[in-house]
Amino acid sequence: MTIQIDDTLFHLQTDHVSYVFHVMANGELGQLYYGPKIHAKTAYANLAAEDERGSMPALAVDQPAFQLEMLKQEFAGLGTGDYRYPAYQIENADGSRISEFRYDHYDLVDGKTRLAQLPSTFDDDADDAQTLTIFLKDAGNGVAATLHYTVFPHQDVIVKSVTYTNQGSQAVTLNDAYSSELDLPDAKYDLIQFSGAWTRERHLIRTPLRAGIQSVSSLRHASSHQQNPFFMLARPDTTDDAGEVIGFNLIYSGNFMDQVEVDHYETSRVLTGINPTEFAWQLDPGETFQTPEAILSFSANGMNQLSQQLSAFYQRHLVNPAFAHQPRPVLINNWEATYFDFDEDKLRTIVDQAQQLGIEMFVLDDGWFGHRNNDRSSLGDWVVNKAKFPNGLAHFVDQVHAKQMKFGLWLEPEMISEDSQLYAQHPDWLIAAPGRLKTPSRNQHVLDMSRQDVVDYLVKMVSDVIQTTKLDYIKWDMNRNITDLYGAQLPKSRQLEMGHRYILGVYQLYERLTKAFPNVLFESCAGGGGHYDLGMMYYAPQAWVSDDTDAVERLKIQFGTSYGYSQSMMGAHVSAVPNDQTGRQTPFKTRGDVAFFGDLGYELDVTKLTEADKRQITAQVARYKHYRPLLQFGTFYRIDSPFEGDGNVTSWAVVSADQQTAIAGWYQVLHHPNGPYQRLKFRGLLPEQQYVVNQSSEHFYGDELMRAGIILHPDMMTDVSNGDYQSQLFVVTAVQE
Ligand code: DGJ
């Protein structure tokens, strides 16, 4: 039993975590505990104790000790004595905004069903999860709130969401509708967020909680390059290897809000969900609103363990099962090789050379359609550019397939150029406010995905492309964020629904395409990392992490990304030097050694390589394929952080499930002359097992490798000819006696 219920006390247990809440004296839900597992009991009088303070609103004159402000709550409203930010706010028909959701009943089932319109977690075989549903009702306005909790015991994950149904006779409006509230009894945590910018995504920032509101959020109608919905609350002494940490994420790709409020009694209220700014939802009688799902996970053993349990969870309960464990192909992408300047003949030379190097898939990037030779035209016209492909795209794809290579294609379905046939036919399909400037960004506009006719058109267009080309893979880009938000088909009272309706349209398009073409692998891109979220990962099992392909920049980007996402979700490419984003010249080996810890690809003109570089690629690709299951799906450990100290050294490792094989990557940014000795201390090995490192003659016990470590090759530290940007890979293999 993972969920134990005693009358009105609910105890959710994973293998290592307890989450306890109950029905309070006023009929609302109160939170009692979230943290390392505790025994199930029939009551927790100590945790439920009331604490009367002077001059606080109370439930009734004869119940002065029942003060909402003093209690940890499960589903807090505003306006009845708790002045912290609420988990929801409903505007009633008379304009008042008071709600009182009282407990009605519960339901308990095995498994977890998928949500109808939103990406969600699942347990299709109903053998790895249990779902508790709590039914609450506000007699004042007739609105029912249904709180969903699914416990995934073996990955220490609890998933929460809320459904609102208007069972009354008058329309109400949802102003705030968070997916999860967690009231923690103290504030001795560091907030760890992953923020940045385009080409500098998901850098780790760690700050102690302070009194008041602190938040991470997006108003870009995308999870964004700038912020990410994943964040952690860690005890101040928590590291990657030890200590308590809670991880939070949201399965959503639009505007989000992660908010922590430290109140005057130093408790912390954590809210995650749709950003209440630019959001409201009118609920007419009989209508229902479903929030996205929020993920909650706890580790008492550091952030590596948290990342690992999340990774295991995504592979089993979030990512499309058809691809969750399927090795991802090594690809060549023509974007940084040619940008818009290519034709069929040029691409064929790249394909021929790539095939000889052992590369498995060719991805044709932007510029293959309409008359697109720069970023000023043709988005929306998903028909081949005959000047570049005189024999049609299918003919070219056949040639790629004839080389036993897969074929991938770039699309940007949500966008439209003013210079396009689509715009000439449907100028009203782009998002714009009447009488206002249509704000361009990268010379393009955003289609109104809240319109069913737009989604239907895109399903047809993309399906035609898939069917005629027989492609194997789609890189789904999205190079700008929405401005001038206005829903031409929505009444005034529903304009604030537009952002969420847009995202629902995107999800519908993904849902229909992935259902119709179950063998096509989707990669989400969004200008490299602008849609790096679990909503996308549900449909697209991998994502282009960043437009920055510089190996040094990638250390921080991939290290930061690894806290909340698996390495199989990270597209990682080797590109040419000097690097297009930084001008930096890094060795070929280092670029490969960084890209190895993701879904490896190449993004350079392989026809212009030296023979030495070709030999390196051939060797890299062969080695990558040999260790591919380990590199893409092994247990990932962060070791040396680029976000600590001077950030000069980064290291990480992947370990096989049986702990018999591991590969560690070690990277040094600048070469310091006569520098200090350095050691790499491995993680995740069996202490009693003997191993060799890179086929060494010496045998090492696992405990020796993890506790003492190995001294790094002295040449790397002292030999000037090695220069900056060096890397080493260490393959650790168990010795079979
Ligand atoms: C942004 C992507 O991240 C790039 O890889 C490339 O596909 C361009 N868009 C094409 O416009």
XYZ file of C-alpha atoms and ligand atoms in Angstrom:
748
model
C 0.000 0.000 0.000
C 1.486 3.315 -0.990
C -1.476 5.413 0.097
C -2.899 4.799 3.548
C -6.130 6.387 4.623
C -7.589 6.594 8.074
C -10.955 8.308 7.916
C -9.839 11.858 7.031
C -6.078 11.358 7.351
C -4.163 10.657 4.143
C -0.623 9.279 4.204
C 1.106 8.992 0.836
C 4.252 6.884 0.999
C 6.932 6.226 -1.565
C 9.873 3.942 -0.832
C 11.651 6.731 1.053
C 9.209 9.629 1.408
C 6.025 10.459 3.321
C 3.444 13.087 2.447
C 0.691 13.485 5.038
C -2.393 15.700 5.046
C -5.803 15.670 6.698
C -9.177 17.335 6.857
C -9.059 20.237 9.314
C -11.734 21.428 11.721
C -13.162 23.784 9.088
C -13.522 20.959 6.538
C -10.604 22.195 4.412
C -7.378 20.286 3.846
C -4.340 20.836 6.062
C -0.840 19.647 5.324
C 1.011 17.797 8.053
C 4.298 16.543 6.675
C 6.487 16.115 3.582
C 9.942 14.601 3.906
C 11.846 11.388 4.686
C 9.491 8.484 5.280
C 7.795 8.216 8.684
C 5.566 5.490 10.072
C 1.908 5.521 9.174
C -0.335 6.258 12.194
C -4.016 6.935 12.687
C -3.372 10.482 13.898
C -0.505 12.952 14.240
C -1.689 15.127 17.108
C 1.689 16.812 17.423
C 1.896 17.752 13.751
C -1.737 18.846 13.707
C -1.488 20.973 16.857
C -2.986 24.454 16.649
C -1.019 27.447 17.872
C -3.062 30.433 18.980
C -1.496 33.839 18.414
C -2.974 37.192 19.343
C -5.025 39.283 16.904
C -5.267 36.657 14.207
C -8.452 35.776 12.321
C -9.921 32.555 13.719
C -12.522 30.089 12.503
C -15.119 31.134 15.081
C -15.283 32.981 18.377
C -15.461 29.702 20.235
C -12.507 28.324 18.241
C -9.869 31.026 18.712
C -6.967 28.595 18.239
C -8.005 27.626 14.727
C -6.109 30.275 12.796
C -5.516 29.536 9.119
C -2.474 31.788 9.065
C -0.795 29.496 11.594
C -1.540 26.261 9.769
C 0.128 24.463 6.946
C -2.470 24.057 4.234
C -2.941 21.779 1.278
C -5.127 23.941 -0.922
C -5.142 27.462 0.414
C -7.547 30.168 -0.641
C -7.345 33.884 0.049
C -9.703 35.967 2.078
C -10.553 33.889 5.141
C -7.580 34.596 7.359
C -4.535 33.178 5.594
C -2.699 36.115 4.038
C -0.112 34.066 2.186
C -0.433 33.756 -1.597
C -3.210 31.275 -2.431
C -3.186 28.087 -4.499
C -6.238 29.318 -6.403
C -8.537 32.269 -6.668
C -12.047 32.169 -8.073
C -14.107 35.208 -8.947
C -17.712 34.443 -8.169
C -20.712 35.663 -10.166
C -21.192 38.588 -7.755
C -17.543 39.679 -8.087
C -16.497 38.368 -4.666
C -13.377 36.222 -4.543
C -13.904 34.084 -1.432
C -13.973 30.313 -1.741
C -14.213 27.629 0.921
C -13.493 24.199 -0.425
C -14.727 21.593 2.059
C -13.836 17.941 1.936
C -16.493 15.709 0.399
C -15.034 12.261 -0.300
C -12.075 10.446 -1.814
C -11.341 7.752 -4.364
C -8.322 5.437 -4.563
C -7.255 3.426 -7.618
C -4.181 1.623 -8.896
C -2.319 3.179 -11.810
C -2.478 6.583 -13.415
C -4.541 7.560 -16.435
C -3.258 10.107 -18.922
C -4.849 13.547 -19.120
C -7.045 14.197 -22.150
C -5.717 17.516 -23.445
C -2.406 17.926 -21.664
C 0.822 15.960 -21.637
C 0.946 13.964 -18.445
C 2.512 11.150 -16.495
C 1.087 7.675 -16.926
C 1.088 4.168 -15.538
C -0.764 2.425 -18.336
C -0.395 -1.065 -16.863
C -1.502 0.116 -13.418
C 1.359 -1.746 -11.768
C 3.709 1.008 -10.589
C 1.555 3.768 -9.118
C -1.495 4.515 -7.022
C -3.788 7.509 -7.467
C -5.736 9.267 -4.740
C -8.464 11.702 -5.720
C -9.856 14.106 -3.154
C -13.199 15.720 -3.911
C -13.805 19.171 -2.453
C -16.836 21.373 -2.885
C -17.604 25.030 -2.302
C -21.295 25.201 -1.404
C -21.218 28.982 -1.931
C -20.635 28.930 -5.695
C -21.182 25.268 -6.553
C -17.621 24.774 -7.779
C -16.021 21.378 -7.190
C -12.244 21.119 -6.910
C -10.766 17.689 -7.384
C -7.200 17.206 -6.174
C -5.266 14.397 -7.855
C -2.250 12.736 -6.240
C -0.365 9.909 -7.864
C 2.326 8.160 -5.870
C 5.134 6.522 -7.859
C 6.765 4.676 -4.976
C 9.920 3.369 -6.616
C 11.074 6.693 -8.021
C 10.062 8.675 -4.896
C 7.847 10.904 -7.012
C 4.411 12.342 -6.272
C 2.461 14.000 -9.065
C -0.277 16.532 -8.322
C -2.895 18.412 -10.291
C -6.324 19.986 -9.807
C -9.569 19.796 -11.775
C -12.214 22.501 -11.322
C -15.807 21.824 -12.333
C -18.558 24.380 -12.153
C -21.547 22.477 -10.778
C -23.360 25.708 -9.954
C -25.776 27.705 -12.051
C -23.676 30.817 -12.711
C -20.381 31.390 -14.484
C -17.279 31.933 -12.348
C -13.725 32.858 -13.340
C -10.560 31.090 -12.278
C -7.938 33.782 -11.705
C -5.187 31.681 -10.140
C -5.059 27.918 -10.596
C -1.779 26.484 -9.375
C -1.069 22.793 -9.810
C 0.642 22.237 -6.489
C 1.014 23.853 -3.105
C 3.551 22.602 -0.588
C 3.737 24.275 2.824
C 7.093 23.549 4.457
C 7.472 24.190 8.191
C 10.736 26.135 7.944
C 12.748 28.212 5.497
C 16.243 26.823 5.958
C 16.636 26.061 2.265
C 18.570 27.303 -0.713
C 16.561 27.969 -3.848
C 18.398 26.425 -6.799
C 17.134 27.654 -10.152
C 18.321 27.222 -13.742
C 18.353 30.552 -15.516
C 20.179 32.158 -18.402
C 19.596 33.466 -21.882
C 19.561 32.294 -25.482
C 22.894 30.449 -26.047
C 23.512 30.469 -22.268
C 20.647 28.344 -20.964
C 20.104 26.702 -17.591
C 22.990 28.018 -15.532
C 22.732 27.044 -11.890
C 21.996 29.849 -9.411
C 21.847 29.055 -5.695
C 20.506 31.528 -3.140
C 19.324 31.109 0.456
C 15.613 31.683 0.953
C 14.762 35.032 2.509
C 11.602 36.568 3.912
C 9.034 37.391 1.247
C 8.375 36.169 -2.257
C 11.026 34.692 -4.515
C 10.113 33.202 -7.828
C 11.176 31.833 -11.179
C 8.712 32.361 -13.993
C 7.989 32.962 -17.649
C 5.618 35.319 -19.454
C 6.927 34.384 -22.914
C 4.239 31.758 -23.574
C 7.094 29.258 -23.597
C 9.062 27.741 -20.756
C 11.875 29.874 -22.236
C 15.642 30.141 -22.580
C 15.665 32.572 -19.674
C 14.089 30.420 -16.948
C 13.136 26.790 -16.514
C 10.194 25.298 -14.606
C 12.532 22.858 -12.827
C 13.910 24.072 -9.493
C 15.061 22.658 -6.180
C 14.966 23.532 -2.513
C 18.092 22.158 -0.854
C 19.342 22.373 2.704
C 22.321 24.761 2.914
C 24.811 21.901 3.314
C 23.306 19.735 0.564
C 25.656 18.790 -2.264
C 25.396 16.573 -5.308
C 26.364 13.638 -3.083
C 24.682 14.252 0.275
C 21.882 16.086 2.021
C 18.181 16.786 1.698
C 16.741 18.258 -1.463
C 13.269 18.619 -2.961
C 12.852 18.819 -6.732
C 9.868 20.523 -8.389
C 8.839 20.537 -12.015
C 5.772 21.236 -14.099
C 4.618 19.310 -17.166
C 3.841 22.456 -19.090
C 5.331 24.474 -21.947
C 3.697 27.886 -21.492
C 3.773 30.670 -18.920
C 4.684 29.176 -15.567
C 5.249 30.392 -12.037
C 7.429 28.704 -9.416
C 7.023 30.738 -6.259
C 8.342 30.384 -2.732
C 6.919 32.608 -0.018
C 8.704 32.796 3.305
C 6.231 34.225 5.790
C 6.603 35.991 9.122
C 6.864 32.684 10.985
C 9.609 31.472 8.623
C 7.529 28.815 6.966
C 7.805 28.335 3.194
C 4.873 28.037 0.836
C 5.831 26.622 -2.547
C 3.417 27.132 -5.444
C 3.956 25.750 -8.934
C 1.655 26.093 -11.904
C 0.411 28.306 -14.701
C 1.554 31.899 -14.222
C -1.472 33.839 -12.891
C -0.380 36.954 -14.804
C -1.935 36.914 -18.277
C -4.213 34.044 -17.241
C -7.843 33.639 -16.255
C -10.380 31.017 -17.244
C -14.116 31.452 -17.385
C -15.964 28.390 -16.114
C -19.542 28.326 -17.324
C -21.973 25.954 -15.588
C -20.995 22.393 -16.413
C -17.481 23.308 -17.613
C -14.249 21.849 -16.297
C -10.682 23.127 -16.145
C -7.697 20.842 -15.684
C -4.350 22.236 -14.470
C -1.061 20.828 -15.753
C 0.611 18.226 -13.568
C 3.285 19.186 -11.048
C 6.072 16.829 -10.025
C 7.459 16.598 -6.526
C 10.451 14.474 -5.611
C 12.639 14.249 -2.513
C 16.096 12.859 -1.870
C 17.862 12.633 1.472
C 21.107 11.744 -0.321
C 21.954 14.729 -2.439
C 21.144 16.139 -5.824
C 22.717 13.355 -7.882
C 20.223 10.934 -6.420
C 17.369 13.362 -7.018
C 18.343 13.722 -10.688
C 18.688 9.964 -11.047
C 15.272 9.188 -9.601
C 13.708 11.863 -11.812
C 15.477 10.412 -14.817
C 14.232 6.908 -14.033
C 10.773 8.363 -13.538
C 10.704 10.195 -16.890
C 11.844 7.105 -18.797
C 9.099 4.978 -17.282
C 6.219 7.381 -16.739
C 6.577 10.418 -19.007
C 8.535 9.767 -22.210
C 6.836 8.007 -25.141
C 7.470 4.300 -24.351
C 8.278 3.642 -28.020
C 11.409 5.775 -27.658
C 12.131 5.795 -23.919
C 14.847 3.156 -24.213
C 15.476 3.225 -27.929
C 19.056 4.199 -28.868
C 19.053 7.610 -30.534
C 20.801 7.859 -33.919
C 24.099 9.704 -34.396
C 23.161 12.518 -36.740
C 24.632 15.118 -39.048
C 22.746 18.422 -39.276
C 23.463 20.885 -42.078
C 22.575 24.100 -40.199
C 26.016 25.286 -39.088
C 27.507 23.648 -42.197
C 25.506 25.602 -44.784
C 22.897 27.781 -43.058
C 20.476 28.701 -45.896
C 23.056 28.310 -48.646
C 22.626 24.787 -50.022
C 21.137 22.710 -52.783
C 20.599 19.021 -53.332
C 24.076 18.477 -54.826
C 25.829 20.112 -51.894
C 23.804 18.132 -49.384
C 24.473 14.889 -51.221
C 28.213 15.390 -50.744
C 27.623 15.880 -47.018
C 25.447 12.775 -46.849
C 28.018 10.672 -48.736
C 30.844 11.774 -46.486
C 28.786 11.412 -43.304
C 27.836 7.881 -44.210
C 31.489 6.962 -44.615
C 32.182 8.341 -41.156
C 29.564 6.037 -39.625
C 26.905 8.707 -39.052
C 23.377 7.274 -39.048
C 20.974 10.105 -39.865
C 20.991 13.245 -41.986
C 18.897 16.154 -40.692
C 17.903 18.758 -43.255
C 17.542 22.054 -41.404
C 15.867 25.374 -42.170
C 15.591 26.588 -45.782
C 14.280 23.570 -47.736
C 10.766 24.939 -48.439
C 8.937 27.759 -50.191
C 11.489 30.243 -51.527
C 13.337 30.524 -48.239
C 16.957 31.596 -48.697
C 17.102 33.687 -45.546
C 14.862 34.099 -42.499
C 12.490 36.577 -44.145
C 10.072 34.293 -45.969
C 8.044 31.125 -46.506
C 7.221 29.911 -42.990
C 3.872 28.190 -43.354
C 4.505 26.997 -46.940
C 5.682 23.487 -46.170
C 6.293 22.553 -49.799
C 9.732 21.861 -51.188
C 11.873 24.595 -52.742
C 12.228 23.339 -56.315
C 15.257 25.526 -56.972
C 17.142 23.608 -54.276
C 15.553 20.198 -54.885
C 14.613 20.082 -58.594
C 13.625 16.424 -58.293
C 11.552 16.952 -55.197
C 12.331 16.213 -51.574
C 11.144 12.593 -51.665
C 13.733 11.873 -54.351
C 16.492 13.260 -52.115
C 15.212 11.348 -49.103
C 15.258 8.132 -51.134
C 18.942 8.738 -51.797
C 19.615 9.180 -48.087
C 17.671 6.029 -47.270
C 19.536 4.147 -50.030
C 22.689 4.849 -48.038
C 21.102 3.061 -45.089
C 20.818 6.395 -43.289
C 17.747 7.826 -41.649
C 16.342 11.170 -42.697
C 15.289 14.009 -40.418
C 13.596 17.278 -41.358
C 13.366 20.717 -39.758
C 9.926 22.309 -39.402
C 8.618 25.333 -37.548
C 4.888 24.562 -37.600
C 3.667 27.300 -35.256
C 5.059 30.136 -37.391
C 4.132 32.198 -40.434
C 6.089 34.663 -42.615
C 4.259 37.621 -44.119
C 6.049 36.671 -47.338
C 4.258 33.351 -47.752
C 1.325 31.851 -49.593
C -0.212 30.909 -46.269
C -0.265 34.557 -45.217
C -1.750 35.582 -48.585
C -4.570 33.084 -48.051
C -5.072 33.503 -44.297
C -3.794 36.878 -43.066
C -6.121 36.490 -40.089
C -4.392 33.327 -38.841
C -1.514 35.075 -37.111
C -1.763 36.375 -33.587
C -2.304 40.129 -33.573
C -4.430 42.632 -31.707
C -6.910 44.643 -33.837
C -5.543 47.989 -34.964
C -2.127 47.385 -33.427
C 1.349 46.834 -34.777
C 2.093 43.205 -35.563
C 5.406 43.019 -33.722
C 7.890 41.034 -35.820
C 10.615 38.898 -34.323
C 13.152 37.155 -36.571
C 10.935 38.533 -39.358
C 8.123 36.145 -38.492
C 4.818 35.873 -36.681
C 3.043 33.273 -34.601
C 0.005 31.354 -35.815
C -3.077 31.382 -33.631
C -2.861 27.821 -32.363
C -6.030 28.303 -30.315
C -7.967 28.048 -33.606
C -9.108 24.578 -34.553
C -8.839 25.374 -38.289
C -5.176 26.312 -37.868
C -4.381 23.093 -35.999
C -6.306 21.034 -38.580
C -4.394 22.732 -41.415
C -1.058 22.006 -39.744
C -1.954 18.375 -39.088
C -2.669 18.000 -42.803
C 0.422 19.890 -44.007
C 2.870 18.093 -41.716
C 1.215 14.711 -42.377
C 1.609 15.279 -46.126
C 5.300 16.045 -45.670
C 5.813 12.947 -43.513
C 3.940 10.710 -45.936
C 5.569 11.958 -49.130
C 9.116 12.000 -47.782
C 8.883 8.958 -45.479
C 11.025 10.868 -43.016
C 12.185 9.310 -39.735
C 12.610 12.338 -37.521
C 11.317 15.885 -37.109
C 13.205 18.785 -35.545
C 10.387 21.058 -34.374
C 11.677 24.601 -34.054
C 10.080 27.723 -32.605
C 12.234 30.792 -33.079
C 10.235 33.535 -31.445
C 7.881 34.184 -28.570
C 4.352 35.530 -28.796
C 3.585 39.245 -28.744
C 0.347 41.152 -29.311
C -1.579 38.343 -27.665
C -5.210 38.450 -28.693
C -7.632 35.695 -29.557
C -9.684 36.840 -32.539
C -12.164 34.037 -31.968
C -12.540 34.614 -28.243
C -15.007 36.980 -26.552
C -13.702 39.736 -24.314
C -14.445 37.703 -21.182
C -12.159 34.917 -22.402
C -9.146 36.890 -23.694
C -6.992 35.847 -20.741
C -7.491 32.213 -21.775
C -5.562 32.785 -24.967
C -2.073 31.863 -23.706
C -3.212 28.522 -22.327
C -5.423 27.837 -25.349
C -2.376 28.429 -27.583
C -0.406 25.778 -25.688
C -3.377 23.379 -25.814
C -3.379 23.818 -29.618
C 0.335 22.995 -29.798
C -0.250 19.908 -27.663
C -3.167 18.843 -29.868
C -0.957 19.104 -32.948
C 1.773 17.042 -31.281
C -0.759 14.506 -30.025
C -2.341 13.934 -33.429
C 0.993 13.726 -35.268
C 2.690 11.400 -32.784
C -0.390 9.136 -32.768
C -0.619 9.072 -36.566
C 3.122 8.507 -37.053
C 4.285 6.454 -34.083
C 7.649 5.617 -35.666
C 8.740 9.209 -36.202
C 11.127 10.531 -33.563
C 10.430 14.150 -32.633
C 13.027 16.564 -31.284
C 11.817 19.821 -29.779
C 14.062 22.764 -30.465
C 12.694 26.315 -29.995
C 15.785 28.278 -30.982
C 17.834 25.745 -29.064
C 16.565 25.230 -25.536
C 13.623 27.630 -25.521
C 11.117 24.845 -24.982
C 13.153 22.651 -22.697
C 10.355 21.349 -20.490
C 8.504 18.175 -19.580
C 5.432 19.131 -21.618
C 7.548 18.898 -24.760
C 9.418 15.802 -23.543
C 6.141 13.882 -23.357
C 5.868 14.119 -27.157
C 9.469 14.758 -28.188
C 11.805 12.493 -26.198
C 14.820 14.658 -26.960
C 15.438 18.373 -27.326
C 18.080 20.593 -28.870
C 19.651 21.887 -25.666
C 21.067 25.158 -26.929
C 22.093 26.985 -30.094
C 25.485 27.333 -28.431
C 27.668 24.478 -29.683
C 30.915 25.753 -28.136
C 32.346 22.912 -26.027
C 33.293 25.184 -23.110
C 29.887 26.864 -22.970
C 28.246 23.470 -23.287
C 29.894 22.296 -20.054
C 27.774 24.692 -18.021
C 24.674 24.253 -20.175
C 24.711 20.442 -20.068
C 25.792 20.317 -16.412
C 22.966 22.657 -15.397
C 20.438 20.841 -17.565
C 21.384 17.486 -16.023
C 19.872 18.458 -12.649
C 16.333 18.200 -13.923
C 16.552 16.212 -17.151
C 18.129 12.992 -18.491
C 21.085 12.883 -20.873
C 18.960 11.076 -23.503
C 16.855 14.273 -23.598
C 19.881 16.380 -24.620
C 20.825 16.849 -28.277
C 24.600 17.551 -28.241
C 26.557 18.319 -31.409
C 30.180 18.690 -32.444
C 30.553 21.810 -34.599
C 33.404 23.517 -36.445
C 35.982 25.915 -35.026
C 36.304 28.796 -34.626
C 32.934 28.287 -33.004
C 30.081 30.276 -34.550
C 28.756 31.503 -31.205
C 31.987 32.286 -29.326
C 34.834 32.277 -31.858
C 36.630 29.841 -29.544
C 38.993 27.198 -30.924
C 38.640 23.997 -28.949
C 40.257 20.670 -29.880
C 38.145 18.219 -31.856
C 38.558 15.663 -29.100
C 37.178 18.004 -26.438
C 34.158 18.839 -28.566
C 33.453 15.127 -28.946
C 34.091 14.339 -25.290
C 31.484 16.943 -24.260
C 28.884 15.894 -26.857
C 29.306 12.234 -25.864
C 27.154 12.824 -22.766
C 23.979 13.422 -24.741
C 22.497 12.381 -28.098
C 25.590 12.797 -30.264
C 25.423 14.692 -33.520
C 27.703 16.611 -35.876
C 26.899 20.040 -37.214
C 29.681 21.062 -39.601
C 30.631 20.643 -43.224
C 32.171 17.186 -43.183
C 33.317 17.638 -46.789
C 35.785 20.292 -45.636
C 37.504 18.262 -42.931
C 41.153 17.337 -42.830
C 41.956 13.641 -43.060
C 43.008 13.751 -39.399
C 39.626 15.172 -38.368
C 37.822 12.558 -40.460
C 39.748 9.836 -38.671
C 38.760 11.423 -35.352
C 35.071 11.496 -36.262
C 35.163 7.887 -37.431
C 36.764 6.849 -34.156
C 34.418 9.021 -32.074
C 31.309 7.676 -33.781
C 32.433 4.061 -33.462
C 33.269 4.529 -29.790
C 30.025 6.341 -29.104
C 27.989 3.589 -30.729
C 29.847 0.976 -28.700
C 28.923 2.685 -25.421
C 25.667 4.259 -26.609
C 23.213 2.591 -24.181
C 25.461 3.603 -21.296
C 26.033 7.151 -22.536
C 22.372 7.815 -23.345
C 20.627 5.850 -20.603
C 23.228 5.108 -17.896
C 23.007 6.519 -14.371
C 24.379 10.060 -14.555
C 26.617 11.520 -11.829
C 27.866 15.081 -11.629
C 31.333 15.201 -10.052
C 33.159 18.572 -10.435
C 30.888 21.538 -11.021
C 31.650 24.399 -13.433
C 29.454 26.533 -11.164
C 31.763 26.176 -8.156
C 35.072 27.849 -7.399
C 36.711 29.268 -10.513
C 34.732 26.793 -12.660
C 37.893 25.709 -14.445
C 37.245 21.986 -14.068
C 34.096 20.050 -14.877
C 33.607 16.309 -14.620
C 30.742 13.888 -14.787
C 30.171 10.183 -15.329
C 27.654 7.602 -16.443
C 27.447 4.207 -14.758
C 25.735 1.067 -16.037
C 22.804 -0.353 -14.066
C 24.909 -3.367 -13.007
C 27.781 -1.030 -12.004
C 30.211 -3.025 -14.142
C 31.023 -0.227 -16.575
C 31.342 3.528 -16.222
C 32.588 6.374 -18.371
C 33.740 9.628 -16.844
C 34.419 12.850 -18.698
C 36.938 15.340 -17.247
C 37.332 18.823 -18.727
C 39.738 21.669 -18.021
C 38.993 25.108 -19.461
C 42.302 26.936 -19.024
C 45.702 25.356 -18.776
C 47.409 26.735 -15.666
C 51.190 26.370 -15.930
C 52.752 24.211 -13.256
C 49.244 23.771 -11.883
C 48.077 21.789 -8.889
C 47.674 18.027 -8.955
C 44.141 17.002 -9.640
C 42.217 13.839 -8.968
C 39.050 12.482 -10.375
C 36.950 10.682 -7.802
C 34.493 8.333 -9.458
C 30.939 7.755 -8.340
C 28.465 4.896 -8.398
C 30.905 1.960 -8.476
C 30.759 -1.177 -6.332
C 33.230 -0.672 -3.463
C 34.326 -4.347 -3.414
C 34.576 -4.739 -7.174
C 37.904 -4.484 -8.978
C 38.096 -2.367 -12.125
C 40.551 -1.291 -14.768
C 40.600 2.285 -16.038
C 41.206 2.743 -19.778
C 42.603 -0.807 -19.935
C 45.199 -0.064 -17.257
C 47.409 -2.884 -16.068
C 46.679 -1.817 -12.493
C 43.480 -3.041 -10.893
C 41.545 -0.636 -8.677
C 38.880 -1.434 -6.124
C 35.715 0.582 -6.507
C 36.242 2.158 -3.089
C 39.731 3.274 -4.108
C 38.429 4.911 -7.302
C 35.596 6.644 -5.440
C 37.403 7.694 -2.250
C 41.024 8.236 -3.306
C 40.355 8.769 -7.008
C 42.916 8.647 -9.762
C 45.584 11.233 -10.308
C 45.044 12.846 -13.679
C 47.568 12.326 -16.412
C 50.545 14.530 -15.495
C 51.020 15.609 -19.126
C 47.651 17.298 -19.060
C 48.728 19.405 -16.131
C 52.232 20.380 -17.172
C 52.740 19.979 -20.908
C 52.310 23.389 -22.530
C 51.593 21.812 -25.900
C 48.279 20.603 -24.528
C 47.103 24.188 -24.114
C 43.590 25.183 -23.030
C 40.305 23.298 -23.353
C 41.583 19.799 -22.652
C 39.484 16.757 -21.865
C 39.879 13.118 -20.955
C 37.452 10.211 -21.044
C 37.947 7.391 -18.554
C 36.331 4.053 -19.275
C 36.052 2.001 -16.109
C 35.460 -1.707 -16.618
C 34.932 -4.375 -13.975
C 37.541 -7.097 -13.955
C 36.004 -10.547 -14.060
C 38.181 -12.767 -11.831
C 17.251 27.607 -34.324
C 17.784 26.230 -34.101
O 18.148 26.049 -32.777
C 18.943 25.998 -35.053
O 19.538 24.770 -34.773
C 18.420 26.072 -36.450
O 17.523 25.029 -36.656
C 17.766 27.419 -36.692
N 16.795 27.742 -35.693
C 17.121 27.442 -38.044
O 16.350 28.545 -38.251
